[in-house]
mmCIF file of C-alpha atoms in Angstrom:
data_model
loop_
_atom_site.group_PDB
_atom_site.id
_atom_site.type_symbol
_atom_site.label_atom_id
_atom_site.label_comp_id
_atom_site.label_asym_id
_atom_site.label_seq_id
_atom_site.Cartn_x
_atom_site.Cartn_y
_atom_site.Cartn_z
ATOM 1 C CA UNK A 6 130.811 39.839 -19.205
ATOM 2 C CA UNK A 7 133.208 40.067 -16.005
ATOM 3 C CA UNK A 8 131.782 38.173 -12.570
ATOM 4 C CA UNK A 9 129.455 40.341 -10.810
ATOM 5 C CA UNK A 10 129.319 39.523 -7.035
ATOM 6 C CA UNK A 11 126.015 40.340 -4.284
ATOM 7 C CA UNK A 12 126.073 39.622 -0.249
ATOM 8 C CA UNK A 13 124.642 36.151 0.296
ATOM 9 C CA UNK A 14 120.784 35.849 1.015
ATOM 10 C CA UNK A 15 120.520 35.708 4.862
ATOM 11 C CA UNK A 16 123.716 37.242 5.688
ATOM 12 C CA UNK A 17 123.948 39.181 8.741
ATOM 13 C CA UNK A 18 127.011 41.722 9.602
ATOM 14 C CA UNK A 19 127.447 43.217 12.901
ATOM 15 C CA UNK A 20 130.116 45.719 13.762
ATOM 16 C CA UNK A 21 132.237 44.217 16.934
ATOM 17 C CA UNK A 22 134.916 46.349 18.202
ATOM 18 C CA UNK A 23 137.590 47.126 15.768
ATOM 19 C CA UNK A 24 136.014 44.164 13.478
ATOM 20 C CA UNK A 25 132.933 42.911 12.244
ATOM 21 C CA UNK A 26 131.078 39.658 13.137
ATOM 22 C CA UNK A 27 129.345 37.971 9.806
ATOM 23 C CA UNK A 28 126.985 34.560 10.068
ATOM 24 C CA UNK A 29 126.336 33.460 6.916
ATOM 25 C CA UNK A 30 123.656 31.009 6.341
ATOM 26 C CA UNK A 31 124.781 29.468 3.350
ATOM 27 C CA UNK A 32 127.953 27.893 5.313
ATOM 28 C CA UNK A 33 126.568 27.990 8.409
ATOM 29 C CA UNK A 34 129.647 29.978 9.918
ATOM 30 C CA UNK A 35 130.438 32.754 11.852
ATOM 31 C CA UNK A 36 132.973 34.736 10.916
ATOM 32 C CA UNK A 37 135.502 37.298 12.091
ATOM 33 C CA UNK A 38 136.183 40.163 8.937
ATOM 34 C CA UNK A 39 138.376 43.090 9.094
ATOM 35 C CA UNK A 40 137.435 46.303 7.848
ATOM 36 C CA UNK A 41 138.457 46.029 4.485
ATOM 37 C CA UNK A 42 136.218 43.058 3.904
ATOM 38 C CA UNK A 43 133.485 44.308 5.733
ATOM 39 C CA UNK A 44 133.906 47.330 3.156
ATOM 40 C CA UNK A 45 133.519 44.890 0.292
ATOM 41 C CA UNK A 46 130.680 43.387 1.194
ATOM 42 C CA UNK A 47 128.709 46.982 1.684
ATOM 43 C CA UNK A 48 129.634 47.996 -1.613
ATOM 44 C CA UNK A 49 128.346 45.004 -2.983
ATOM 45 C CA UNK A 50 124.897 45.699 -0.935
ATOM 46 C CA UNK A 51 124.400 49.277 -2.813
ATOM 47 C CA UNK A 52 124.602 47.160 -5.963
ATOM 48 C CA UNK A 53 126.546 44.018 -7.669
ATOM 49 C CA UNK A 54 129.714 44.625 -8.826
ATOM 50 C CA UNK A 55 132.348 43.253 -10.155
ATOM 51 C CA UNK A 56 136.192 43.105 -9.808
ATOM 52 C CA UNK A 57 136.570 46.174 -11.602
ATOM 53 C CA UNK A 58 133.997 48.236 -10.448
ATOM 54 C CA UNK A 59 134.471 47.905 -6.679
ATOM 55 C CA UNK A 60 138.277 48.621 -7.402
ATOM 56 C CA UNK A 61 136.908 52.099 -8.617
ATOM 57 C CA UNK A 62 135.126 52.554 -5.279
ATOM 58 C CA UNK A 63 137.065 51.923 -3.008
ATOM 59 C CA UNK A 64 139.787 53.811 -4.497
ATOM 60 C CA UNK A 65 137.710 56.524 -4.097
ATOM 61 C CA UNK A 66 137.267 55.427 -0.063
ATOM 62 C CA UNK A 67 140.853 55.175 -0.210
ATOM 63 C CA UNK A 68 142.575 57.498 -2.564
ATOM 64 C CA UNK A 69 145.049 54.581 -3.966
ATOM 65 C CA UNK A 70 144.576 53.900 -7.601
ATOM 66 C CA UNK A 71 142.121 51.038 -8.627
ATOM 67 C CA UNK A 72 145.241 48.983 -9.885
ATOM 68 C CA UNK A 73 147.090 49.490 -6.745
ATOM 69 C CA UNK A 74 143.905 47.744 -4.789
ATOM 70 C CA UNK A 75 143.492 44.923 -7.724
ATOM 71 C CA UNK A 76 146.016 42.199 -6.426
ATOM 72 C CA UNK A 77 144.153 42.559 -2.550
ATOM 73 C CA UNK A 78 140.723 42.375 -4.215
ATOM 74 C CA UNK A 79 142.007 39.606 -6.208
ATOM 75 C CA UNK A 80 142.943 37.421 -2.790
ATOM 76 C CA UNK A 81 139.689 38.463 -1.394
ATOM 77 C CA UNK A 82 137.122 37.098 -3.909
ATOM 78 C CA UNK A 83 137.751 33.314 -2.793
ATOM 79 C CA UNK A 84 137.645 33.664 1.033
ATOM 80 C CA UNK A 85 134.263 35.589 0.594
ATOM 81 C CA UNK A 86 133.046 32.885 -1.595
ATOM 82 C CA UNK A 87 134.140 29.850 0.327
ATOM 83 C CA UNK A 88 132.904 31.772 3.627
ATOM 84 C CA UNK A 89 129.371 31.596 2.214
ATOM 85 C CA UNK A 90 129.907 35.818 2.255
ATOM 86 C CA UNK A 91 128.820 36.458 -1.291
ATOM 87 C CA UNK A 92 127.653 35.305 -4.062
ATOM 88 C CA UNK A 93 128.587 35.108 -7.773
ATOM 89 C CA UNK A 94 125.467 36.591 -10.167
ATOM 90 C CA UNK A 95 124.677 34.637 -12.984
ATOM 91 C CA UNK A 96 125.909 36.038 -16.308
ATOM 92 C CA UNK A 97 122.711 37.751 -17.858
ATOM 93 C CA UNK B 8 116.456 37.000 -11.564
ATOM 94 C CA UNK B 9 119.027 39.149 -10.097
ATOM 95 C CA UNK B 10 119.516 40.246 -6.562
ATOM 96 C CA UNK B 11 119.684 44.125 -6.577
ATOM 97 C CA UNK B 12 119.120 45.468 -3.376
ATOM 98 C CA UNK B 13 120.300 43.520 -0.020
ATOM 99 C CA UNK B 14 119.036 44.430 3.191
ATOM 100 C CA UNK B 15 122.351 43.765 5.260
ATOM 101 C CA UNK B 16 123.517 47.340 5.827
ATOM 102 C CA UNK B 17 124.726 47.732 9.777
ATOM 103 C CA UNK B 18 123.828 51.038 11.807
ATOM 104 C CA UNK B 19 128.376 51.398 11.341
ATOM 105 C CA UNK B 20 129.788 52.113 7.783
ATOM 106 C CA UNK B 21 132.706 49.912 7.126
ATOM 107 C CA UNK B 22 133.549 52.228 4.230
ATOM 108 C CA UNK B 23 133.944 54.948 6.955
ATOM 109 C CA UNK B 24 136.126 52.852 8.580
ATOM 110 C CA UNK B 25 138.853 52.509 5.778
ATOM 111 C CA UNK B 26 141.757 54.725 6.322
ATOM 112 C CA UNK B 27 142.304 57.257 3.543
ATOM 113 C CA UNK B 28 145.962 55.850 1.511
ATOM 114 C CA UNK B 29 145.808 52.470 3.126
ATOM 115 C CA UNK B 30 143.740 49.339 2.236
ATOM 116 C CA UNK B 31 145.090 46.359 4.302
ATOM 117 C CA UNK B 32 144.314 42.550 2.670
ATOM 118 C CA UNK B 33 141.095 41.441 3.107
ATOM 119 C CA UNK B 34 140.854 39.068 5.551
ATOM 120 C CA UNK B 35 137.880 35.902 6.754
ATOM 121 C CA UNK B 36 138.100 34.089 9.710
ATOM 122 C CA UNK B 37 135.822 31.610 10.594
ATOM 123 C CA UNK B 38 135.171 31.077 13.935
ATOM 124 C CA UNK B 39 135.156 27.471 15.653
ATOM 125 C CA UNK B 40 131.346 27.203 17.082
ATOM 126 C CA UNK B 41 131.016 26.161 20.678
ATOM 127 C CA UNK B 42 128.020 23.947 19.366
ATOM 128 C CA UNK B 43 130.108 22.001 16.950
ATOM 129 C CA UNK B 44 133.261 22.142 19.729
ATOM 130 C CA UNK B 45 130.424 20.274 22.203
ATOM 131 C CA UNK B 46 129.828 17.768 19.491
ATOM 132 C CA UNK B 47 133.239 17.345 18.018
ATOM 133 C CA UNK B 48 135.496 14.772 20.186
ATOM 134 C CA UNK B 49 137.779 14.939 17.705
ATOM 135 C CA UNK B 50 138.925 17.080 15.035
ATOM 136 C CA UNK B 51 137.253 14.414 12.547
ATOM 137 C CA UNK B 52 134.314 13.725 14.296
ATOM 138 C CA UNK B 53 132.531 15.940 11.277
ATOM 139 C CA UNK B 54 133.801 13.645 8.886
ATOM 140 C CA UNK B 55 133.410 10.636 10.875
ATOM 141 C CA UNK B 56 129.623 11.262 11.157
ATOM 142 C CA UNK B 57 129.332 12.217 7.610
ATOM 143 C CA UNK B 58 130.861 8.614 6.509
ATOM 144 C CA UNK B 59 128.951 7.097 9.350
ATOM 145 C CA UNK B 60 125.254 8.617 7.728
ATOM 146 C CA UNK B 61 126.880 9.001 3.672
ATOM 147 C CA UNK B 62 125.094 11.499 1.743
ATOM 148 C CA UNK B 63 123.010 9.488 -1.038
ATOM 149 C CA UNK B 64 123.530 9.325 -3.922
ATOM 150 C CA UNK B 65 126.335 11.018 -4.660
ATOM 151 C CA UNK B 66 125.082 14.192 -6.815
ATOM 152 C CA UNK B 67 126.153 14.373 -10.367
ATOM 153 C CA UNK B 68 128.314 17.241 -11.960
ATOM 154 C CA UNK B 69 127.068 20.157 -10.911
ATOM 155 C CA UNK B 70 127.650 23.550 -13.088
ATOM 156 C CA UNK B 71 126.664 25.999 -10.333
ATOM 157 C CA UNK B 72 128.038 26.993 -6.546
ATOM 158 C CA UNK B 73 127.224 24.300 -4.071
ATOM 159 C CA UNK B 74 128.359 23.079 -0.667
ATOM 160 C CA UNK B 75 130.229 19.771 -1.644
ATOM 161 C CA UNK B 76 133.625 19.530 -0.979
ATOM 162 C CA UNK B 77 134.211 19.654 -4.870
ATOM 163 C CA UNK B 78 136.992 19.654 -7.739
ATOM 164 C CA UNK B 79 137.248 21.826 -10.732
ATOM 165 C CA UNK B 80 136.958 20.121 -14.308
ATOM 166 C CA UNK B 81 139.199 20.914 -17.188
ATOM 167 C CA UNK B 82 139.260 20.879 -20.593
ATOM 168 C CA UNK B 83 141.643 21.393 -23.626
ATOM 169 C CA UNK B 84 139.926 23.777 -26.109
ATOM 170 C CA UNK B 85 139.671 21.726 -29.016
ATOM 171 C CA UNK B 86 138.017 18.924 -27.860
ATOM 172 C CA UNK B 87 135.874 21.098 -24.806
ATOM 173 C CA UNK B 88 133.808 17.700 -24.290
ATOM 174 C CA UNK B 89 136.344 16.027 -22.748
ATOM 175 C CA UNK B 90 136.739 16.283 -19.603
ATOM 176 C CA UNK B 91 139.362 16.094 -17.317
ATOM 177 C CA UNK B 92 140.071 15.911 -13.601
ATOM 178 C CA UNK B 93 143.804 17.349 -12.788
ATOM 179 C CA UNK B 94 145.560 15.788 -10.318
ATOM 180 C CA UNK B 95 147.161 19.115 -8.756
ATOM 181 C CA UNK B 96 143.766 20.060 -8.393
ATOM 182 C CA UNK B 97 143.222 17.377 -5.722
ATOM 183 C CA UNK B 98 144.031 17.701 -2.257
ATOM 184 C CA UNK B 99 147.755 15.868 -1.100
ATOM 185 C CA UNK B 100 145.909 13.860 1.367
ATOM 186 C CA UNK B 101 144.593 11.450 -0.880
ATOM 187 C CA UNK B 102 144.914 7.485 -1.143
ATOM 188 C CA UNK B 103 143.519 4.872 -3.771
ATOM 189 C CA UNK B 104 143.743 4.962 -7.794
ATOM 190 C CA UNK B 105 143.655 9.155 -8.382
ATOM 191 C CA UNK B 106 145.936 10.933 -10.472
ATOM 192 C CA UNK B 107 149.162 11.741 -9.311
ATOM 193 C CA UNK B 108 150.231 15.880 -9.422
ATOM 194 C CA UNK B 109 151.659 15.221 -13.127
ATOM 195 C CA UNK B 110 148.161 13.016 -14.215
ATOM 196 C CA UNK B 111 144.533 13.899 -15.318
ATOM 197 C CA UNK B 112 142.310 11.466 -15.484
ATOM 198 C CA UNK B 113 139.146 11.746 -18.050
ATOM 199 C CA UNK B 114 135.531 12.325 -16.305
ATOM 200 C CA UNK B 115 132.477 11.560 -17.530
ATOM 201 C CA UNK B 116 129.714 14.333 -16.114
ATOM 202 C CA UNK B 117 127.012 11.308 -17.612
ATOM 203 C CA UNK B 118 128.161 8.232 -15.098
ATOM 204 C CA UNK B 119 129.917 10.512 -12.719
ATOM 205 C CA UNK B 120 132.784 8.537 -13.111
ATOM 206 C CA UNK B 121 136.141 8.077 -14.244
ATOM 207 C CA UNK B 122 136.354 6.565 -17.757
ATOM 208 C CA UNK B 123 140.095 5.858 -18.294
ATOM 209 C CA UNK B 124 143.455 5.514 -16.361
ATOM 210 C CA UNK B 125 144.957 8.500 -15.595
ATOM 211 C CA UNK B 126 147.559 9.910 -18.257
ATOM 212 C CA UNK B 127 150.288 12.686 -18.233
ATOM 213 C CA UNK B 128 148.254 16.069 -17.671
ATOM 214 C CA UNK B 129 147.268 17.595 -21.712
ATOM 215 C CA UNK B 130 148.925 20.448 -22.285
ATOM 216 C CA UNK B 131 146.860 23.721 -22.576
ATOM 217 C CA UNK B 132 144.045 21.979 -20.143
ATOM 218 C CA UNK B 133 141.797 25.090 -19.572
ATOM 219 C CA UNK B 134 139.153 24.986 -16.081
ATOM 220 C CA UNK B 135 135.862 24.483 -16.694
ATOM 221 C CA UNK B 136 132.399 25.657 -15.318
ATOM 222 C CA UNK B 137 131.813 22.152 -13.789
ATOM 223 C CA UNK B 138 132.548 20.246 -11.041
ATOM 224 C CA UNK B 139 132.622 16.670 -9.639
ATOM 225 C CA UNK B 140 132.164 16.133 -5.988
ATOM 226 C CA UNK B 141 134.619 14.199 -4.104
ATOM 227 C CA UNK B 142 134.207 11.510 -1.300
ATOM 228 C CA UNK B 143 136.440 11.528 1.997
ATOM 229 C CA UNK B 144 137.185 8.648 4.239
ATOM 230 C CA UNK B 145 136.636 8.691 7.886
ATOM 231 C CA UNK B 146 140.334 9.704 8.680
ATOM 232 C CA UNK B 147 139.980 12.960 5.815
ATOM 233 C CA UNK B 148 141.806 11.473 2.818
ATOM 234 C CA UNK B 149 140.216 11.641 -0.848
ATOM 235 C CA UNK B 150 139.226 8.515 -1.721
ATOM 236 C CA UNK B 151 137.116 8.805 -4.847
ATOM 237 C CA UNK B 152 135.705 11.732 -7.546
ATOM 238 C CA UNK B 153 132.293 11.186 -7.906
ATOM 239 C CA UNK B 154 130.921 7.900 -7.733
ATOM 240 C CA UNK B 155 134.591 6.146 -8.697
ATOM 241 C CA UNK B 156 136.766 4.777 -6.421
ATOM 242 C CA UNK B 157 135.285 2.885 -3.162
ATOM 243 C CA UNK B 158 134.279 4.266 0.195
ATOM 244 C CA UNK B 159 134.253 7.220 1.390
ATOM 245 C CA UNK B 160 131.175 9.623 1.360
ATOM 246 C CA UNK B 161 130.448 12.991 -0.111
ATOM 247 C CA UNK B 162 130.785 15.569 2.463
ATOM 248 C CA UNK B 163 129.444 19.266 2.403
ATOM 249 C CA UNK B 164 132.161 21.815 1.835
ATOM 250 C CA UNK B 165 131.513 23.447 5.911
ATOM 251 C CA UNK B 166 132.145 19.959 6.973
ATOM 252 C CA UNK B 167 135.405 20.269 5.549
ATOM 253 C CA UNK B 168 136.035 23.869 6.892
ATOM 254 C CA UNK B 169 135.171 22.481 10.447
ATOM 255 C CA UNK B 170 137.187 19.808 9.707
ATOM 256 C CA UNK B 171 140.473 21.403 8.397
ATOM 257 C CA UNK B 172 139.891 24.313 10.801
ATOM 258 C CA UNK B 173 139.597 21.371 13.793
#
């Protein structure tokens, strides 16, 4: 069963100027995100996802194909993870 | 039990943010904390501390996410209880008996050591679910996996964002 990914427990996310301002509490950091990862990180709020199923939603925020997004998404999973952003569900 | 609803929504959409036909790279960056600037005298002074006060003892394999600065553990297939730390998994700044870039060296998850020299890297080694913390010196090299090598201390993994972001 693919990775399915949530927001961390605790995190907060504040929209500041053209950006967003994240503090997550698992790293203790505050962070600067654009708003393609701020976009990630809502979709994961509605409900977990995984790589392929938040592909399908942003493409349709977007209008560019799911495989077109894939490669970006791809890059994206580590920084959020390492930042203490979100958090990998355990495979049920 | 898993986490189905998360109370993080802002009053602004992000997703009404994104520009229809264009999705720019994701991007994190971490800002440098005026508390830990005050603190910090030195771009080490995280690490420092942490070798000065070592985290004790040294936690075994773990299997799950946690906040040690950390190294993946491979495998080859057919014997999956074998376990192996790849040296071009470790970071260049490193000094002391590890395995070169072209080595893996065989880890036992039951010591938390090493248990043999290191040896050309297996072919077909395949990463593993578990990981082996590693120790750091006061100046930020690797000294040790675990509880082999000597010196050193285990060190949280936002100690070494602060300190590779110092």
């Amino acid at each position: 069963m693919p990775t399915r990914y949530v927001p961390a427990p605790g995190l907060l996310i504040e929209a500041l100027g053209d950006g967003w301002a994240a503090f997550s509490p698992l790293s203790g950091e505050t962070m600067l995100l654009n708003d393609e990862s701020a976009a990630i990180i809502e979709l994961l709020s509605e409900r977990p996802q995984d790589h392929s199923s938040l592909c399908m939603a942003l493409s349709a925020d977007t209008g560019l194909e799911p495989h077109e997004l894939g490669a970006r998404i791809d890059d994206a999973w580590p920084k959020l993870l390492e930042g203490g952003l979100i958090v990998a569900l355990a495979a049920s | 039990m898993e986490q189905d609803k998360h109370d993080i929504k802002p009053a602004v959409s992000a997703r009404r943010r994104l520009i229809r036909g264009a999705f720019a790279a994701p991007t994190v960056l971490t800002l440098y904390s005026g508390g830990a600037m005050a603190a910090n005298s030195s771009a080490l002074r995280c690490v420092v501390n942490q070798n000065n006060v070592p985290v004790s003892p040294v936690p075994l394999v773990s299997t799950t996410n946690s906040t040690y600065f950390r190294v993946q553990l491979h495998a080859v297939s057919t014997s999956p209880a074998v376990l192996y730390v790849r040296g071009d998994s470790l970071p260049a700044a490193r000094i002391g008996t590890l395995p070169t870039n072209s080595q893996a060296q065989v880890f036992s998850i039951t010591s938390n050591t090493f248990t043999a020299a290191p040896v050309a890297t297996p072919a077909n080694l395949a990463a593993q679910n578990q990981w082996a913390v590693l120790r750091v010196d006061s100046t930020g090299n690797v000294v040790g996996v675990g509880a082999s090598g000597s010196g050193g201390s285990a060190i949280f993994q936002s100690c070494w964002t602060s300190f590779v972001a110092g």
